[in-house]
Short mmCIF file of C-alpha atoms in Angstrom, two decimals:
data_model
loop_
_atom_site.label_atom_id
_atom_site.label_comp_id
_atom_site.label_asym_id
_atom_site.label_seq_id
_atom_site.Cartn_x
_atom_site.Cartn_y
_atom_site.Cartn_z
CA UNK A 144 -35.21 16.25 12.73
CA UNK A 145 -32.86 17.23 9.88
CA UNK A 146 -33.35 18.22 6.35
CA UNK A 147 -33.80 14.91 4.22
CA UNK A 148 -31.71 16.14 1.40
CA UNK A 149 -28.87 16.99 3.66
CA UNK A 150 -28.83 13.55 5.15
CA UNK A 151 -26.22 10.89 3.92
CA UNK A 152 -27.80 7.72 2.94
CA UNK A 153 -26.09 4.18 3.11
CA UNK A 154 -24.45 4.53 -0.31
CA UNK A 155 -23.69 8.31 -0.13
CA UNK A 156 -25.86 11.31 -1.32
CA UNK A 157 -25.52 15.09 -1.92
CA UNK A 158 -21.88 16.38 -0.62
CA UNK A 159 -20.87 13.00 0.99
CA UNK A 160 -17.25 13.10 -0.53
CA UNK A 161 -16.61 16.72 0.97
CA UNK A 162 -18.97 16.82 3.65
CA UNK A 163 -20.48 19.87 1.99
CA UNK A 164 -24.23 19.21 1.64
CA UNK A 165 -24.27 22.13 -1.10
CA UNK A 166 -22.07 20.44 -3.62
CA UNK A 167 -23.75 17.98 -5.79
CA UNK A 168 -20.92 15.04 -5.92
CA UNK A 169 -21.80 11.70 -7.04
CA UNK A 170 -22.11 9.07 -4.55
CA UNK A 171 -18.85 7.47 -3.87
CA UNK A 172 -18.49 3.68 -3.66
CA UNK A 173 -17.76 2.23 -0.28
CA UNK A 174 -14.21 1.26 0.55
CA UNK A 175 -13.88 -2.32 0.04
CA UNK A 176 -10.96 -4.74 0.71
CA UNK A 177 -8.68 -5.74 -1.95
CA UNK A 178 -7.44 -9.37 -1.80
CA UNK A 179 -3.42 -9.19 -1.68
CA UNK A 180 -1.55 -12.37 -1.27
CA UNK A 181 1.83 -14.04 -2.16
CA UNK A 182 2.82 -17.33 -3.32
CA UNK A 183 5.90 -16.96 -1.03
CA UNK A 184 4.34 -16.69 2.34
CA UNK A 185 0.91 -16.21 4.02
CA UNK A 186 -0.54 -13.38 6.08
CA UNK A 187 1.34 -13.10 9.41
CA UNK A 188 3.71 -15.72 8.56
CA UNK A 189 7.55 -15.48 8.24
CA UNK A 190 9.03 -14.16 5.05
CA UNK A 191 11.80 -16.50 3.36
CA UNK A 192 15.34 -15.50 4.34
CA UNK A 193 15.95 -14.82 0.47
CA UNK A 194 13.76 -11.72 0.86
CA UNK A 195 16.03 -10.10 3.30
CA UNK A 196 18.50 -7.49 2.74
CA UNK A 197 21.50 -9.65 3.61
CA UNK A 198 20.27 -12.84 1.78
CA UNK A 199 19.81 -11.62 -1.64
CA UNK A 200 17.50 -8.71 -1.18
CA UNK A 201 14.72 -10.32 -3.74
CA UNK A 202 11.46 -8.76 -3.86
CA UNK A 203 8.50 -10.94 -3.10
CA UNK A 204 5.76 -12.08 -5.65
CA UNK A 205 2.48 -10.48 -4.85
CA UNK A 206 -1.14 -11.04 -6.50
CA UNK A 207 -4.31 -9.21 -5.89
CA UNK A 208 -7.72 -8.90 -7.14
CA UNK A 209 -10.77 -7.02 -6.26
CA UNK A 210 -9.71 -3.62 -7.70
CA UNK A 211 -12.83 -1.23 -8.05
CA UNK A 212 -13.72 -0.32 -11.67
CA UNK A 213 -13.27 3.46 -10.68
CA UNK A 214 -9.58 3.06 -9.83
CA UNK A 215 -7.33 5.20 -11.63
CA UNK A 216 -3.95 3.86 -10.14
CA UNK A 217 -2.75 1.58 -7.65
CA UNK A 218 -0.02 2.20 -4.88
CA UNK A 219 1.97 -0.36 -3.36
CA UNK A 220 3.98 0.28 0.09
CA UNK A 221 5.99 -1.88 2.33
CA UNK A 222 6.53 -0.64 5.75
CA UNK A 223 8.26 -1.91 9.18
CA UNK A 224 6.43 -0.25 12.10
CA UNK A 225 8.56 -1.99 14.46
CA UNK A 226 11.78 -0.46 13.27
CA UNK A 227 13.89 1.10 16.19
CA UNK A 228 13.44 4.66 14.74
CA UNK A 229 9.71 4.68 13.67
CA UNK A 230 8.14 3.27 10.70
CA UNK A 231 10.66 2.12 7.99
CA UNK A 232 9.63 2.16 4.37
CA UNK A 233 11.02 -0.90 2.43
CA UNK A 234 8.92 -0.46 -0.88
CA UNK A 235 6.99 2.36 -2.44
CA UNK A 236 5.60 2.24 -6.05
CA UNK A 237 2.80 4.69 -7.39
CA UNK A 238 0.91 4.79 -10.71
CA UNK A 239 0.45 1.17 -10.97
CA UNK A 240 -2.11 0.57 -13.70
CA UNK A 241 -5.50 -0.54 -12.27
CA UNK A 242 -5.76 -3.67 -14.68
CA UNK A 243 -2.45 -5.11 -13.30
CA UNK A 244 -3.07 -8.17 -11.15
CA UNK A 245 0.51 -8.62 -9.57
CA UNK A 246 4.22 -8.68 -9.78
CA UNK A 247 6.58 -11.51 -10.03
CA UNK A 248 9.55 -12.17 -7.70
CA UNK A 249 12.63 -9.97 -8.36
CA UNK A 250 10.18 -7.54 -10.31
CA UNK A 251 8.95 -4.13 -9.85
CA UNK A 252 5.36 -3.54 -10.41
CA UNK A 253 4.57 -1.37 -13.56
CA UNK A 254 4.52 1.91 -12.34
CA UNK A 255 6.90 4.69 -10.58
CA UNK A 256 9.40 3.55 -8.12
CA UNK A 257 9.66 5.68 -4.88
CA UNK A 258 12.66 5.66 -2.66
CA UNK A 259 12.85 3.33 0.39
CA UNK A 260 14.35 4.37 3.57
CA UNK A 261 17.74 3.02 2.52
CA UNK A 262 17.90 5.83 -0.06
CA UNK A 263 17.27 3.71 -2.88
CA UNK A 264 14.78 3.12 -5.71
CA UNK A 265 12.54 -0.16 -5.46
CA UNK A 266 12.72 -3.03 -2.90
CA UNK A 267 14.97 -3.03 0.22
CA UNK A 268 14.54 -6.20 2.11
CA UNK A 269 14.07 -6.72 5.75
CA UNK A 270 17.17 -6.15 7.86
CA UNK A 271 15.84 -5.80 11.63
CA UNK A 272 18.57 -5.69 14.22
CA UNK A 273 19.80 -8.94 15.49
CA UNK A 274 18.12 -10.21 18.56
CA UNK A 275 14.91 -8.22 18.07
CA UNK A 276 11.58 -10.07 18.01
CA UNK A 277 10.33 -10.66 14.60
CA UNK A 278 9.31 -7.29 12.74
CA UNK A 279 6.07 -6.91 11.09
CA UNK A 280 6.14 -5.96 7.38
CA UNK A 281 2.97 -4.47 6.14
CA UNK A 282 2.53 -4.83 2.20
CA UNK A 283 -0.54 -2.36 1.52
CA UNK A 284 -2.03 -1.94 -1.65
CA UNK A 285 -4.32 1.04 -2.17
CA UNK A 286 -6.72 1.59 -5.21
CA UNK A 287 -7.12 5.36 -5.68
CA UNK A 288 -9.85 7.26 -7.73
CA UNK A 289 -7.54 9.99 -9.14
CA UNK A 290 -3.88 9.81 -10.30
CA UNK A 291 -1.46 10.94 -7.44
CA UNK A 292 0.93 12.36 -9.99
CA UNK A 293 3.99 11.56 -8.04
CA UNK A 294 7.31 11.35 -9.96
CA UNK A 295 10.14 8.66 -9.57
CA UNK A 296 11.92 8.85 -6.23
CA UNK A 297 8.91 9.98 -4.21
CA UNK A 298 9.34 9.52 -0.43
CA UNK A 299 6.57 7.77 1.78
CA UNK A 300 5.61 11.07 3.54
CA UNK A 301 4.60 12.52 0.31
CA UNK A 302 2.77 9.36 -0.66
CA UNK A 303 0.94 9.41 2.86
CA UNK A 304 -0.02 13.24 2.12
CA UNK A 305 -1.56 12.23 -1.27
CA UNK A 306 -3.42 9.38 -0.02
CA UNK A 307 -6.42 10.95 1.98
CA UNK A 308 -9.35 8.91 2.73
CA UNK A 309 -11.45 10.53 0.12
CA UNK A 310 -9.18 9.21 -2.45
CA UNK A 311 -8.70 5.62 -1.37
CA UNK A 312 -11.64 3.33 -3.00
CA UNK A 313 -10.06 0.09 -1.58
CA UNK A 314 -7.05 -1.39 0.45
CA UNK A 315 -5.39 -4.61 0.81
CA UNK A 316 -3.06 -5.63 3.40
CA UNK A 317 -0.74 -8.65 3.74
CA UNK A 318 1.66 -8.86 6.71
CA UNK A 319 4.96 -10.83 6.78
CA UNK A 320 7.21 -11.40 9.73
CA UNK A 321 11.01 -11.49 9.64
CA UNK A 322 13.89 -11.56 12.52
CA UNK A 323 17.32 -12.39 12.76
#
């Protein structure tokens, strides 16, 4: 049997945030899901054409709730894992205030815009190859416990590196589909 002071309880005990039993870290809240939704489409349904790159490139409206109290900032990403050359980033925003509850159509969330894989700041709508099966567009919202400190134009790989599991308090996902 191990030392009871070193065992992690159900809500976390000494050292649970870094795995070091000799560090007195406060218990971390468990990761809980954020509710992420859109008035324009439901989870795993087709995105309306106007959100595509070739038909207006409008960014979709999003709403969220369930942001944990300890959140320092929110991070929004939209990626297409079905792109021919690997995961393609369509939207990246960091530094979103935790008190925000969503973003309207054609608006950027309040925060810092990252660079999408079209090389632009802000939203870059779906543009899968003609004839492909519908691609999946994962809208992910992360609540993190410390500011990431990433500036405008940040790339997805930098955000992924900053979003380690110890920082994420909660995550919400909404998936839209689009094909041509």
